[in-house]
Amino acid sequence: MKKIEFNVDGINCNSCVNKIKNHFADNNMISCVDVSIENKSVLIELDDSISNMATKKELEDLGFSILSMKKISNV
């Protein structure tokens, strides 16, 4: 498992938070999604087999702009 933090433009309300969390909720390769309106960030704990770019694209497909992403740690 690894943790990736995405700085995301467009997270403005609880609806945005729910949209992101609900999108990833049924994916058993993702164990945790933490969304912060204040920091405009999404922290995702996911399986090593999922590429960072694929996860970035999923967030973009939901209508958000990714400003940056960084690997936080291996779990």
mmCIF file with all atom_site columns, C-alpha atoms in Angstrom, residues 1-70:
data_model
loop_
_atom_site.group_PDB
_atom_site.id
_atom_site.type_symbol
_atom_site.label_atom_id
_atom_site.label_alt_id
_atom_site.label_comp_id
_atom_site.label_asym_id
_atom_site.label_entity_id
_atom_site.label_seq_id
_atom_site.pdbx_PDB_ins_code
_atom_site.Cartn_x
_atom_site.Cartn_y
_atom_site.Cartn_z
_atom_site.occupancy
_atom_site.B_iso_or_equiv
_atom_site.pdbx_formal_charge
_atom_site.auth_seq_id
_atom_site.auth_comp_id
_atom_site.auth_asym_id
_atom_site.auth_atom_id
_atom_site.pdbx_PDB_model_num
ATOM 1  C CA . MET A 1 1  ? 0.000   0.000  0.000   1.00 0.00 ? 1  MET A CA 1
ATOM 2  C CA . LYS A 1 2  ? 1.022   3.586  -0.590  1.00 0.00 ? 2  LYS A CA 1
ATOM 3  C CA . LYS A 1 3  ? -0.340  7.031  0.281   1.00 0.00 ? 3  LYS A CA 1
ATOM 4  C CA . ILE A 1 4  ? -0.614  9.719  -2.385  1.00 0.00 ? 4  ILE A CA 1
ATOM 5  C CA . GLU A 1 5  ? -1.620  13.310 -1.707  1.00 0.00 ? 5  GLU A CA 1
ATOM 6  C CA . PHE A 1 6  ? -3.245  15.306 -4.499  1.00 0.00 ? 6  PHE A CA 1
ATOM 7  C CA . ASN A 1 7  ? -3.614  19.089 -4.312  1.00 0.00 ? 7  ASN A CA 1
ATOM 8  C CA . VAL A 1 8  ? -6.906  19.656 -6.072  1.00 0.00 ? 8  VAL A CA 1
ATOM 9  C CA . ASP A 1 9  ? -8.518  22.791 -7.450  1.00 0.00 ? 9  ASP A CA 1
ATOM 10 C CA . GLY A 1 10 ? -12.294 22.797 -7.250  1.00 0.00 ? 10 GLY A CA 1
ATOM 11 C CA . ILE A 1 11 ? -12.958 21.278 -3.823  1.00 0.00 ? 11 ILE A CA 1
ATOM 12 C CA . ASN A 1 12 ? -15.341 23.904 -2.457  1.00 0.00 ? 12 ASN A CA 1
ATOM 13 C CA . CYS A 1 13 ? -18.049 22.155 -0.469  1.00 0.00 ? 13 CYS A CA 1
ATOM 14 C CA . ASN A 1 14 ? -19.266 18.961 1.167   1.00 0.00 ? 14 ASN A CA 1
ATOM 15 C CA . SER A 1 15 ? -20.831 17.911 -2.112  1.00 0.00 ? 15 SER A CA 1
ATOM 16 C CA . CYS A 1 16 ? -17.343 17.833 -3.662  1.00 0.00 ? 16 CYS A CA 1
ATOM 17 C CA . VAL A 1 17 ? -16.075 15.771 -0.734  1.00 0.00 ? 17 VAL A CA 1
ATOM 18 C CA . ASN A 1 18 ? -18.933 13.278 -1.090  1.00 0.00 ? 18 ASN A CA 1
ATOM 19 C CA . LYS A 1 19 ? -18.474 13.074 -4.862  1.00 0.00 ? 19 LYS A CA 1
ATOM 20 C CA . ILE A 1 20 ? -14.829 12.042 -4.439  1.00 0.00 ? 20 ILE A CA 1
ATOM 21 C CA . LYS A 1 21 ? -15.408 9.674  -1.515  1.00 0.00 ? 21 LYS A CA 1
ATOM 22 C CA . ASN A 1 22 ? -18.384 7.973  -3.190  1.00 0.00 ? 22 ASN A CA 1
ATOM 23 C CA . HIS A 1 23 ? -16.438 7.496  -6.418  1.00 0.00 ? 23 HIS A CA 1
ATOM 24 C CA . PHE A 1 24 ? -13.686 5.543  -4.680  1.00 0.00 ? 24 PHE A CA 1
ATOM 25 C CA . ALA A 1 25 ? -15.891 3.813  -2.060  1.00 0.00 ? 25 ALA A CA 1
ATOM 26 C CA . ASP A 1 26 ? -16.459 0.571  -3.973  1.00 0.00 ? 26 ASP A CA 1
ATOM 27 C CA . ASN A 1 27 ? -12.843 0.099  -5.039  1.00 0.00 ? 27 ASN A CA 1
ATOM 28 C CA . ASN A 1 28 ? -11.355 -2.633 -2.836  1.00 0.00 ? 28 ASN A CA 1
ATOM 29 C CA . MET A 1 29 ? -7.840  -1.602 -3.963  1.00 0.00 ? 29 MET A CA 1
ATOM 30 C CA . ILE A 1 30 ? -8.293  1.709  -2.110  1.00 0.00 ? 30 ILE A CA 1
ATOM 31 C CA . SER A 1 31 ? -8.414  1.497  1.666   1.00 0.00 ? 31 SER A CA 1
ATOM 32 C CA . CYS A 1 32 ? -8.813  5.149  2.645   1.00 0.00 ? 32 CYS A CA 1
ATOM 33 C CA . VAL A 1 33 ? -9.804  8.474  1.059   1.00 0.00 ? 33 VAL A CA 1
ATOM 34 C CA . ASP A 1 34 ? -9.469  11.669 3.081   1.00 0.00 ? 34 ASP A CA 1
ATOM 35 C CA . VAL A 1 35 ? -10.689 14.891 1.456   1.00 0.00 ? 35 VAL A CA 1
ATOM 36 C CA . SER A 1 36 ? -9.978  18.331 2.925   1.00 0.00 ? 36 SER A CA 1
ATOM 37 C CA . ILE A 1 37 ? -11.932 21.380 1.771   1.00 0.00 ? 37 ILE A CA 1
ATOM 38 C CA . GLU A 1 38 ? -9.665  23.647 3.800   1.00 0.00 ? 38 GLU A CA 1
ATOM 39 C CA . ASN A 1 39 ? -6.429  22.302 2.297   1.00 0.00 ? 39 ASN A CA 1
ATOM 40 C CA . LYS A 1 40 ? -7.989  21.483 -1.085  1.00 0.00 ? 40 LYS A CA 1
ATOM 41 C CA . SER A 1 41 ? -6.359  18.086 -0.889  1.00 0.00 ? 41 SER A CA 1
ATOM 42 C CA . VAL A 1 42 ? -7.181  14.425 -1.345  1.00 0.00 ? 42 VAL A CA 1
ATOM 43 C CA . LEU A 1 43 ? -5.123  11.819 0.496   1.00 0.00 ? 43 LEU A CA 1
ATOM 44 C CA . ILE A 1 44 ? -5.628  8.327  -0.886  1.00 0.00 ? 44 ILE A CA 1
ATOM 45 C CA . GLU A 1 45 ? -4.237  5.090  0.523   1.00 0.00 ? 45 GLU A CA 1
ATOM 46 C CA . LEU A 1 46 ? -4.149  2.602  -2.321  1.00 0.00 ? 46 LEU A CA 1
ATOM 47 C CA . ASP A 1 47 ? -2.652  -0.646 -3.509  1.00 0.00 ? 47 ASP A CA 1
ATOM 48 C CA . ASP A 1 48 ? 0.803   -0.419 -5.085  1.00 0.00 ? 48 ASP A CA 1
ATOM 49 C CA . SER A 1 49 ? -0.574  -1.937 -8.295  1.00 0.00 ? 49 SER A CA 1
ATOM 50 C CA . ILE A 1 50 ? -2.699  1.168  -9.017  1.00 0.00 ? 50 ILE A CA 1
ATOM 51 C CA . SER A 1 51 ? -0.748  3.834  -10.865 1.00 0.00 ? 51 SER A CA 1
ATOM 52 C CA . ASN A 1 52 ? -0.669  7.372  -9.540  1.00 0.00 ? 52 ASN A CA 1
ATOM 53 C CA . MET A 1 53 ? -1.533  8.681  -12.995 1.00 0.00 ? 53 MET A CA 1
ATOM 54 C CA . ALA A 1 54 ? -4.640  6.483  -13.234 1.00 0.00 ? 54 ALA A CA 1
ATOM 55 C CA . THR A 1 55 ? -5.860  7.840  -9.906  1.00 0.00 ? 55 THR A CA 1
ATOM 56 C CA . LYS A 1 56 ? -5.074  11.398 -11.050 1.00 0.00 ? 56 LYS A CA 1
ATOM 57 C CA . LYS A 1 57 ? -7.119  10.817 -14.210 1.00 0.00 ? 57 LYS A CA 1
ATOM 58 C CA . GLU A 1 58 ? -10.067 9.535  -12.173 1.00 0.00 ? 58 GLU A CA 1
ATOM 59 C CA . LEU A 1 59 ? -10.082 12.752 -10.132 1.00 0.00 ? 59 LEU A CA 1
ATOM 60 C CA . GLU A 1 60 ? -9.857  14.799 -13.324 1.00 0.00 ? 60 GLU A CA 1
ATOM 61 C CA . ASP A 1 61 ? -12.723 12.805 -14.852 1.00 0.00 ? 61 ASP A CA 1
ATOM 62 C CA . LEU A 1 62 ? -14.819 13.839 -11.832 1.00 0.00 ? 62 LEU A CA 1
ATOM 63 C CA . GLY A 1 63 ? -14.236 17.469 -12.866 1.00 0.00 ? 63 GLY A CA 1
ATOM 64 C CA . PHE A 1 64 ? -11.345 18.476 -10.610 1.00 0.00 ? 64 PHE A CA 1
ATOM 65 C CA . SER A 1 65 ? -7.998  19.981 -11.639 1.00 0.00 ? 65 SER A CA 1
ATOM 66 C CA . ILE A 1 66 ? -4.916  18.407 -10.096 1.00 0.00 ? 66 ILE A CA 1
ATOM 67 C CA . LEU A 1 67 ? -2.345  21.044 -9.153  1.00 0.00 ? 67 LEU A CA 1
ATOM 68 C CA . SER A 1 68 ? 0.223   18.596 -7.800  1.00 0.00 ? 68 SER A CA 1
ATOM 69 C CA . MET A 1 69 ? 0.636   15.128 -6.381  1.00 0.00 ? 69 MET A CA 1
ATOM 70 C CA . LYS A 1 70 ? 3.208   13.545 -4.129  1.00 0.00 ? 70 LYS A CA 1
#
